[in-house]
CSV table of C-alpha atoms (C1' of nucleotides) in Angstrom, one decimal:
chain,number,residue,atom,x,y,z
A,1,UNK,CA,82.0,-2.2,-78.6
A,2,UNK,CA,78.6,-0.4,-78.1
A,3,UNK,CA,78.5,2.4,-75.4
A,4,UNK,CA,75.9,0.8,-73.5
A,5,UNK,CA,78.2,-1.9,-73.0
A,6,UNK,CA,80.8,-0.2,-71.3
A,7,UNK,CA,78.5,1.5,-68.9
A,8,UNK,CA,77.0,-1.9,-67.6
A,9,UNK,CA,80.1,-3.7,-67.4
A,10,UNK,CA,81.0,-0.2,-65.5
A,11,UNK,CA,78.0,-0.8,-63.6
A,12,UNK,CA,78.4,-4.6,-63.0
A,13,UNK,CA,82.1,-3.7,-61.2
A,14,UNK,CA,80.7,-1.5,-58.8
A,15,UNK,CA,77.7,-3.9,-58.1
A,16,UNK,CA,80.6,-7.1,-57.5
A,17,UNK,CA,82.7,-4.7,-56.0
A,18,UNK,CA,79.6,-4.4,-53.0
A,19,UNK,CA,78.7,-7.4,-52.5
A,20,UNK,CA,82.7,-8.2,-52.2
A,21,UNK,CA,82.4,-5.8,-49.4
A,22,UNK,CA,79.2,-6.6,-48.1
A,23,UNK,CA,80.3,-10.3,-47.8
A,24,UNK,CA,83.5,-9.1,-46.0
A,25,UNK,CA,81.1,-7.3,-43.8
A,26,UNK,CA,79.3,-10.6,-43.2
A,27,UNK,CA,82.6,-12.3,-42.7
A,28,UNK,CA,83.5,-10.0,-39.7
A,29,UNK,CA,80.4,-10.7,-38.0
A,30,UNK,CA,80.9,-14.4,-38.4
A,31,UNK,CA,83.8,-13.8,-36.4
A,32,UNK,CA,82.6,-11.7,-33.8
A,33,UNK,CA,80.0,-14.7,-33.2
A,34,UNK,CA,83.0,-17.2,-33.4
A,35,UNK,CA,85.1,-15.3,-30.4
A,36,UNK,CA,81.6,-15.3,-28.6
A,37,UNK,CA,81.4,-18.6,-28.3
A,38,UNK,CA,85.2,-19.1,-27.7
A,39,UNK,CA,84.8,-17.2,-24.8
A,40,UNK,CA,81.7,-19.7,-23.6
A,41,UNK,CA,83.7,-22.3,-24.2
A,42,UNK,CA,86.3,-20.9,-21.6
A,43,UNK,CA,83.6,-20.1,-18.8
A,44,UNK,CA,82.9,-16.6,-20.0
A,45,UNK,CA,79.4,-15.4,-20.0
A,46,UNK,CA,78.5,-13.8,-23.6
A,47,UNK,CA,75.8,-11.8,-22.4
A,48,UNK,CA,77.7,-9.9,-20.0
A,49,UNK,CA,80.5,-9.6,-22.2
A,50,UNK,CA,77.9,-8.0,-24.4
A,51,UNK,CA,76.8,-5.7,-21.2
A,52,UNK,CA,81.0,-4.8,-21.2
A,53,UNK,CA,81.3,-4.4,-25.1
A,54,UNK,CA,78.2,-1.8,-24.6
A,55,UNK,CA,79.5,-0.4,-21.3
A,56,UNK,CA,83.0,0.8,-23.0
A,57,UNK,CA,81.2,1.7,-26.5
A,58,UNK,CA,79.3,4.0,-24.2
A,59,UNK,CA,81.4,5.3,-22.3
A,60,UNK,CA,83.6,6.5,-25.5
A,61,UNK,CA,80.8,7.6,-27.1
A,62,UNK,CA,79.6,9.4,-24.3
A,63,UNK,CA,82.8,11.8,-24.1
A,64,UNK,CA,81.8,12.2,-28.0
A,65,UNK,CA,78.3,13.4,-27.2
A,66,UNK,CA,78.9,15.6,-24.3
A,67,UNK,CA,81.6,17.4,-26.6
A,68,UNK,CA,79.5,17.7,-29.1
A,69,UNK,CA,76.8,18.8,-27.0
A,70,UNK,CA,78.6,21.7,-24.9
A,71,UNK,CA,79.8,22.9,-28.6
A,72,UNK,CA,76.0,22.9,-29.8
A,73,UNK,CA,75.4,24.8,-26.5
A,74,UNK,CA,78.3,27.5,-27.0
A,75,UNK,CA,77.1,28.2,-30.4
A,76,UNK,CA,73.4,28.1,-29.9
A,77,UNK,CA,74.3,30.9,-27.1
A,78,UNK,CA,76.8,32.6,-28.8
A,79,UNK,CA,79.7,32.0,-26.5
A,80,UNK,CA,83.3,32.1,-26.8
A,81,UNK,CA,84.6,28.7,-24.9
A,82,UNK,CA,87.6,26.8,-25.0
A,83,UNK,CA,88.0,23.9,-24.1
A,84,UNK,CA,90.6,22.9,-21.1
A,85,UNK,CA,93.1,21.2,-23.6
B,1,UNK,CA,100.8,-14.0,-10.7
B,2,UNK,CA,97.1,-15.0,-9.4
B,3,UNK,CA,95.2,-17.5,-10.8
B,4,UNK,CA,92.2,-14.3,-10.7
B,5,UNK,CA,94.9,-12.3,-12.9
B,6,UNK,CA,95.2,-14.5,-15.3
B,7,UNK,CA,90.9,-15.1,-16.0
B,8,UNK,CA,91.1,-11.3,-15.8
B,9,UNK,CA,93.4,-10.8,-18.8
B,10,UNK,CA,91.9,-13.7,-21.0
B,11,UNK,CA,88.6,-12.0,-20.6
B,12,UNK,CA,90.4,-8.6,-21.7
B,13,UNK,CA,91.9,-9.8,-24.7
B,14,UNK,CA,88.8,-11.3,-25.3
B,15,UNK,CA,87.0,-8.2,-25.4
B,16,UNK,CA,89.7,-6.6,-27.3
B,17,UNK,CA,89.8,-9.1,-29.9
B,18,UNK,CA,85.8,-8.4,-30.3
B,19,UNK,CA,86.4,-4.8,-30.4
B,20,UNK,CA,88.6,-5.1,-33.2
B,21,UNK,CA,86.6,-6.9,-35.0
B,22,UNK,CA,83.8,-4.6,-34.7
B,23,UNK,CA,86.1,-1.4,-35.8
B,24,UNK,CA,87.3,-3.5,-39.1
B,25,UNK,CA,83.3,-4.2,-39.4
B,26,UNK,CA,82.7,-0.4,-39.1
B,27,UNK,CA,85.2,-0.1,-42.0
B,28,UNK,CA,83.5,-2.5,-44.5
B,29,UNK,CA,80.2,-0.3,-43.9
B,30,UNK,CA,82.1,3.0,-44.8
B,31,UNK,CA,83.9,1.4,-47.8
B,32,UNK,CA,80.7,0.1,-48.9
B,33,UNK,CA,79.2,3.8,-48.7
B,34,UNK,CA,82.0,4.8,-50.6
B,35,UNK,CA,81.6,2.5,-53.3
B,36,UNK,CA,78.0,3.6,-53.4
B,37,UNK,CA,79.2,7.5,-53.5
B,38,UNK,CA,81.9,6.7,-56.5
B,39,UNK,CA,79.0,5.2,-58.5
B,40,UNK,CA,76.5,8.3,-57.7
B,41,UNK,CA,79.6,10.3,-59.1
B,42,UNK,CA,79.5,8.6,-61.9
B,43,UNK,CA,76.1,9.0,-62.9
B,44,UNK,CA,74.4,5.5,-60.9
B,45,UNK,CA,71.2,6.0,-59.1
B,46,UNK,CA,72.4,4.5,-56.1
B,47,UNK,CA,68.9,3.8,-54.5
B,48,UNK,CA,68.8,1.5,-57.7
B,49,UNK,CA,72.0,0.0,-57.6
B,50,UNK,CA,70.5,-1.0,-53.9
B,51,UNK,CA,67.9,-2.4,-55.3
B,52,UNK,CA,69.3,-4.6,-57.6
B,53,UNK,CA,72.3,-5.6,-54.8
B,54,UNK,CA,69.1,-6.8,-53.3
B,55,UNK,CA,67.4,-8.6,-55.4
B,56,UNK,CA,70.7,-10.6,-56.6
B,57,UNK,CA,70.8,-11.5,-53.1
B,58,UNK,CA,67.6,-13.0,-53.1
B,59,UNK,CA,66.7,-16.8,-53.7
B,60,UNK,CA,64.8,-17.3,-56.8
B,61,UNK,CA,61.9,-18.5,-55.6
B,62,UNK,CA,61.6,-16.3,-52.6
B,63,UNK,CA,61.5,-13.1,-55.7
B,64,UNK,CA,58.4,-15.5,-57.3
B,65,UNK,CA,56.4,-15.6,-53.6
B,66,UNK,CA,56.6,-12.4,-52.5
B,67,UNK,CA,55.8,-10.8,-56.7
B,68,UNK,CA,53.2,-13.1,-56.7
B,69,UNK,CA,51.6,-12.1,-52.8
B,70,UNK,CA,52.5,-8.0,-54.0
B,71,UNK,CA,50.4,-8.4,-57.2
B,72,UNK,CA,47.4,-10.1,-55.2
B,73,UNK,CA,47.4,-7.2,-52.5
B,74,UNK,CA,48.0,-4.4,-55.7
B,75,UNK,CA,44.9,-5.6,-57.5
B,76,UNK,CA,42.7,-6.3,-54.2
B,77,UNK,CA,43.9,-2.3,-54.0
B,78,UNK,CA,43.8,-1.0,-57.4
B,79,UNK,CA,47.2,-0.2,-57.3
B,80,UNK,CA,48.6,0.0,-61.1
B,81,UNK,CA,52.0,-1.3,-59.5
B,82,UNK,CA,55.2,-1.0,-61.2
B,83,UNK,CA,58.0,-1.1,-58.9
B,84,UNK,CA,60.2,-1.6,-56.1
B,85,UNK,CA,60.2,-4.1,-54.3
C,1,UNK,CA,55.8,40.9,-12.0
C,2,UNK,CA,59.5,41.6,-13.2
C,3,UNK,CA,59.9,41.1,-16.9
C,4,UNK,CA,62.1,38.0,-17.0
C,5,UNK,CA,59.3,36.3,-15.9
C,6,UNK,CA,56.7,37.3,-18.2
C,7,UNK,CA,59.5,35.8,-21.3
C,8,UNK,CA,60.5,32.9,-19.3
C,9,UNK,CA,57.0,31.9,-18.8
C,10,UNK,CA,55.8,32.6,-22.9
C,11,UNK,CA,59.0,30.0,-23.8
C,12,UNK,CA,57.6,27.6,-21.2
C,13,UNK,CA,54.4,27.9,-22.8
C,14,UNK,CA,56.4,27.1,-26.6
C,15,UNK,CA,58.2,24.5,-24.9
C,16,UNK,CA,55.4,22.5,-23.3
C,17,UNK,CA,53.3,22.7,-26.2
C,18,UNK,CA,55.5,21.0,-28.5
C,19,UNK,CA,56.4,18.8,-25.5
C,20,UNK,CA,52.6,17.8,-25.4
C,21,UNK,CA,52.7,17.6,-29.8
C,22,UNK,CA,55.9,15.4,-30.0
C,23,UNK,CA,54.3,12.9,-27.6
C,24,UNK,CA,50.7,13.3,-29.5
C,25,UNK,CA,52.8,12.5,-32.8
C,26,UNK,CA,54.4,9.1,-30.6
C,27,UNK,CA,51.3,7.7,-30.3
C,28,UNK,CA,49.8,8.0,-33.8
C,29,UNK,CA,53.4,6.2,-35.0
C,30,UNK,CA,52.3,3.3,-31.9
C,31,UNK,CA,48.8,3.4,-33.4
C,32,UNK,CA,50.0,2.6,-36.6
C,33,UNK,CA,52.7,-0.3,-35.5
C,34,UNK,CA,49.3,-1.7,-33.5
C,35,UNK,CA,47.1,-1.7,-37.6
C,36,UNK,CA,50.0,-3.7,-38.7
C,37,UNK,CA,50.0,-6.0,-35.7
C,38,UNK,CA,46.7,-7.0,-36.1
C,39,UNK,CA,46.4,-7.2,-40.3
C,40,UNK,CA,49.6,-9.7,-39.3
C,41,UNK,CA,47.2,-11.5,-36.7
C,42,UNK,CA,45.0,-11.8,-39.2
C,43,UNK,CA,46.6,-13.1,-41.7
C,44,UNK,CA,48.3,-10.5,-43.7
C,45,UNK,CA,51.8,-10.0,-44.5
C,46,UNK,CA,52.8,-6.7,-43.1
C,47,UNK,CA,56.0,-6.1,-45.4
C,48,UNK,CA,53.5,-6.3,-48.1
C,49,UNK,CA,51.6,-3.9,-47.0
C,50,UNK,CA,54.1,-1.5,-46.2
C,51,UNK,CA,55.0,-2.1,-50.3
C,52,UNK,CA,51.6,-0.7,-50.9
C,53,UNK,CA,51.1,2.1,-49.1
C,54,UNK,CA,54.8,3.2,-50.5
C,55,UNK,CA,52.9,3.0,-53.6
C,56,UNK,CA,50.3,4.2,-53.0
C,57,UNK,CA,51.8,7.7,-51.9
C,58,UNK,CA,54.0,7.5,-54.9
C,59,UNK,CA,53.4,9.3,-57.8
C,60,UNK,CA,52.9,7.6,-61.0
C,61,UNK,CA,55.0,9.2,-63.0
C,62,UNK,CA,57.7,8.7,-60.4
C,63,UNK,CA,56.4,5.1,-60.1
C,64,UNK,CA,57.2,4.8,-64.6
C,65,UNK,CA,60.7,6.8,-64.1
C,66,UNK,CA,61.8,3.8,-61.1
C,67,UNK,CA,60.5,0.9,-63.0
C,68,UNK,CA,62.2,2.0,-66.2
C,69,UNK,CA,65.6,2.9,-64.9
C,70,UNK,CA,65.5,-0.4,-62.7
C,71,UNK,CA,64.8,-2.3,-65.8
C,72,UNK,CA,67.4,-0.6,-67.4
C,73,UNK,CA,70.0,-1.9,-64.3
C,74,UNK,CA,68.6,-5.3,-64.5
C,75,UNK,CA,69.4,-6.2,-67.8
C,76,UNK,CA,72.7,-5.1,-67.7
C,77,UNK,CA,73.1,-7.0,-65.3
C,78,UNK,CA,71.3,-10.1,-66.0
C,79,UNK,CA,69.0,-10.0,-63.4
C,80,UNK,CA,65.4,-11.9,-63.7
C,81,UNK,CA,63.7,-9.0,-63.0
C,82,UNK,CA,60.1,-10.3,-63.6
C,83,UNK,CA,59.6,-8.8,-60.2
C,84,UNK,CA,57.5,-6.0,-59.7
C,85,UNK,CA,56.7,-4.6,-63.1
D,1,UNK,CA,29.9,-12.2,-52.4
D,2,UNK,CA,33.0,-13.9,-53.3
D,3,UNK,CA,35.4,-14.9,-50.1
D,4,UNK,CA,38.1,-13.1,-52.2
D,5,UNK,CA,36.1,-9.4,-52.1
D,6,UNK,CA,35.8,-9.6,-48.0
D,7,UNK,CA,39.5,-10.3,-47.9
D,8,UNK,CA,40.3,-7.5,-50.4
D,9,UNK,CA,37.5,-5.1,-48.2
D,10,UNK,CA,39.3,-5.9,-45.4
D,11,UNK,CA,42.8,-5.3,-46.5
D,12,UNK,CA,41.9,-2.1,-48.3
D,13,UNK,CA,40.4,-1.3,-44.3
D,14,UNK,CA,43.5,-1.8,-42.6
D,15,UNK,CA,45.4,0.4,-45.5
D,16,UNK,CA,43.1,3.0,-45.3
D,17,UNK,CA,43.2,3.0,-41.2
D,18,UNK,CA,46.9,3.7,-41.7
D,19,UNK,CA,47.1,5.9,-44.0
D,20,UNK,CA,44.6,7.9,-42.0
D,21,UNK,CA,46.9,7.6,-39.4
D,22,UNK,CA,50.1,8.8,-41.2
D,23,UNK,CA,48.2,11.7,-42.2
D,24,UNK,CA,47.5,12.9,-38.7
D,25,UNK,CA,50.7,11.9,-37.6
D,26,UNK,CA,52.1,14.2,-40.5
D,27,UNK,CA,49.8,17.2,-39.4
D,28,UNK,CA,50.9,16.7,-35.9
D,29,UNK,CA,54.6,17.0,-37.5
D,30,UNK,CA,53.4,20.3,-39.2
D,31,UNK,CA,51.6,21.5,-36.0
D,32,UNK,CA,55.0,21.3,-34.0
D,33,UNK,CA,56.9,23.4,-36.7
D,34,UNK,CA,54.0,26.3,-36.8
D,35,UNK,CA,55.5,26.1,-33.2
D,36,UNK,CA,58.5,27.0,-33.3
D,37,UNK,CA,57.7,29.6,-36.1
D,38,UNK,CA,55.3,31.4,-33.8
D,39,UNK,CA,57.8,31.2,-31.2
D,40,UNK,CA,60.5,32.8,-33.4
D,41,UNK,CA,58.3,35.5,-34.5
D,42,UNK,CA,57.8,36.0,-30.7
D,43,UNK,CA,61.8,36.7,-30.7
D,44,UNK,CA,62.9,33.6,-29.6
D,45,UNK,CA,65.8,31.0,-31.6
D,46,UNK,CA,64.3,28.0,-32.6
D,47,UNK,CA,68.0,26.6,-32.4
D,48,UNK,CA,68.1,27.2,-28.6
D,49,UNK,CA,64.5,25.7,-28.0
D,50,UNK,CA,65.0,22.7,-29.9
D,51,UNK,CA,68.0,22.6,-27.8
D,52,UNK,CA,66.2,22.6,-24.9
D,53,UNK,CA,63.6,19.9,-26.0
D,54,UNK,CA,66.2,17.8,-26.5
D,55,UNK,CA,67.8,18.1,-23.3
D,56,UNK,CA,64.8,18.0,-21.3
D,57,UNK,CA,63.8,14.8,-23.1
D,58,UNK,CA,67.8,13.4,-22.3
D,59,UNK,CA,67.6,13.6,-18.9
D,60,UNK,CA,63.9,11.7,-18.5
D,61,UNK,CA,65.2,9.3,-21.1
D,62,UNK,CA,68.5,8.8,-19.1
D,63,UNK,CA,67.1,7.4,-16.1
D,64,UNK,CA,65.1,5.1,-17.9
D,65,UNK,CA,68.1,3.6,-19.5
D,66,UNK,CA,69.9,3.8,-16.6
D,67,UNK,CA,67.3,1.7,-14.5
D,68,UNK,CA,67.1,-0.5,-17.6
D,69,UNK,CA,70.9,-1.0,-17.9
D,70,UNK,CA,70.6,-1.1,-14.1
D,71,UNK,CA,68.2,-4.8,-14.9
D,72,UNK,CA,70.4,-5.8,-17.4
D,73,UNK,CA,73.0,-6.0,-15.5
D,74,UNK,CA,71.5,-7.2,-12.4
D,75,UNK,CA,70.4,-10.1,-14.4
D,76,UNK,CA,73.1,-10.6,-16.3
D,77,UNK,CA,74.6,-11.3,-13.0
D,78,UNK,CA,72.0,-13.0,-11.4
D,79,UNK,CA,72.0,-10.8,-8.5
D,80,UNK,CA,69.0,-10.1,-6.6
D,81,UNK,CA,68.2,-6.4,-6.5
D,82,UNK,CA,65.3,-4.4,-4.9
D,83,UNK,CA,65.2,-0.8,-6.0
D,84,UNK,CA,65.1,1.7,-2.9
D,85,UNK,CA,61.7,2.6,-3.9
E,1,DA,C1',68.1,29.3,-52.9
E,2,DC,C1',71.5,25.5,-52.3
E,3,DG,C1',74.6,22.5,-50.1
E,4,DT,C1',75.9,20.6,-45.9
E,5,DT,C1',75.0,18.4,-41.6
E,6,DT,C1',72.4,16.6,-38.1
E,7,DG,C1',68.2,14.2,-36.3
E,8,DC,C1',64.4,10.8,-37.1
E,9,DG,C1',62.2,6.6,-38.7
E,10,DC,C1',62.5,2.4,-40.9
E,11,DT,C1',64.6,-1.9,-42.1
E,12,DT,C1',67.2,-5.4,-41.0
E,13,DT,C1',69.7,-8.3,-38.0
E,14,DA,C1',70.9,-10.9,-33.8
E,15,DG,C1',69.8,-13.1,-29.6
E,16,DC,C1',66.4,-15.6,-26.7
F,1,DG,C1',59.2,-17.1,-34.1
F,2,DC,C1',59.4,-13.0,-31.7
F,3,DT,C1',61.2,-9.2,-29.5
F,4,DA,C1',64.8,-5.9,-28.9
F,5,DA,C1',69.0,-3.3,-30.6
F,6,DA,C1',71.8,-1.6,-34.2
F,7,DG,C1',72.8,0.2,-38.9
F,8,DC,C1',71.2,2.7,-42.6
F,9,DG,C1',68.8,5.9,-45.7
F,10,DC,C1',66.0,9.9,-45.9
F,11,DA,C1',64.4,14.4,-44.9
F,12,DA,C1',64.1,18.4,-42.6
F,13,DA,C1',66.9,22.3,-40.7
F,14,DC,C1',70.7,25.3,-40.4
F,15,DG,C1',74.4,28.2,-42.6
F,16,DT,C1',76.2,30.2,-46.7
DNA sequence: ACGTTTGCGCTTTAGC
DNA sequence: GCTAAAGCGCAAACGT
C-alpha cells in the first residue's frame, strides 16, 4: 500500500472523527432547544429563563474575572497579595 | 409543601437540566479543538482540514452558486483567484 | 506644582490620547460595516466580497501554496473540489 | 458601455472604499502602539496603562449593560419601568 | 528571538 | 429576513 494512502486514510479519520463531534455538538443544542420548549409547554417563559441562564453564567464568571483581574493588578504593580483563602 | 414551592423547583431543575446540557456542549467544542491539535501534531494544516470539514458540509449546489458568483466578482476585479472559499 | 502632578498629568495625557485613537479606530471598523451595508442594498453579496478583499491582500504565492495543499486534502478525501481554483 | 462594466466599476468602488478604510483603520492601530512606546520611553509600563484603559473602558461599559440588562429584564417581565432620570 | 497567553475581530448561529 | 449574541480563530503582546 502506497504511503500516500495511509496519510489520507490518516487524514479521512481525523476529518469523520470531527464532524462525529461536531454533530454531537449539534445534537446538544437540539436538546437545549427541546427543554426550551418543554418548559413553555409548562407555563415557563423561555426568554426569561434565558435572562436566568445568563444571570448565573454571569455571575460565575464574574468571580472568574474579578480574580483574574486583581491578579493582573498585583502583578502589573508588583505586589505581594494573597488571597483570603 | 406550597403549590409556589413546587413551580419553583420545576423551574430549577429546568434550568439545571439546560445548564448541563450547555457544559456537555462546552465539551464537544474542546474535544473538537483537540482533535484539531492531534492532527496539527501530526503534520495537518488544520486551517485546511477546516476548510474541507466545510465544504463536505455544504450542499452541492450551494458550492456551484456561490463558485460561480466568486469567479464573476474575481474577474469584474482582476483577481487571479485560486482559493478558499 | 509638586511633582506627582506633573507625572500624573503626562500619563493622563498617554491615556486620553489613545482613549481618543481607540474610538477613532471604532468608527473606521462602523464605516466599513456601513460600505457593506449598502453594496448589500444594492445588490451585492457581502460574503463575496469579503472573499475578495481576503484575496486581494493575499499574496500570490501564499494564494498557489493554499490552493495546492487544499487540492491535495480534497482528493484524499474525495471532495468535488471544483470550487475555488 | 456594456451594463456588465458599470456593475464591475461599481463593485471594484465599493472594494476600493473599504480597503481604504482598513488601511486607515490599520494606521490608527499603529498610531495607538507609537503610543504606548513614547509613553514607555517616558518611563512609564505599558502593562499598567493598558491596564488602565481597560478599566476605565469597564466601568463606562458596565453601566451600559447594566441599563441594558436593566430593559431586558423589565421586559422580559413586562413591567413598567421609568428610569429616575 | 520564540513560545505562551491573552485580547480583538470576524463568522456563524439562534431568536424574533 | 434581520438583528443581536455567542463561539472561534487570529494576531499582537508579554515573559523567558
Amino acid at each position: 500500500m502506497a504511503e500516500g494512502t495511509v496519510a489520507a486514510d490518516q487524514l479521512r479519520l481525523f476529518i469523520e472523527r470531527i464532524e462525529r463531534l461536531e454533530a454531537e455538538k449539534r445534537g446538544m443544542a437540539d436538546d437545549i432547544r427541546d427543554v426550551y420548549a418543554e418548559a413553555k409547554a409548562n407555563g415557563y417563559d423561555p426568554k426569561i429563563m434565558r435572562l436566568m441562564v445568563r444571570l448565573r453564567k454571569m455571575e460565575t464568571h464574574t468571580r472568574q474575572e474579578q480574580a483574574a483581574m486583581a491578579e493582573t493588578y498585583a502583578s502589573a504593580l508588583g505586589v505581594q497579595y494573597w488571597l483570603p483563602l
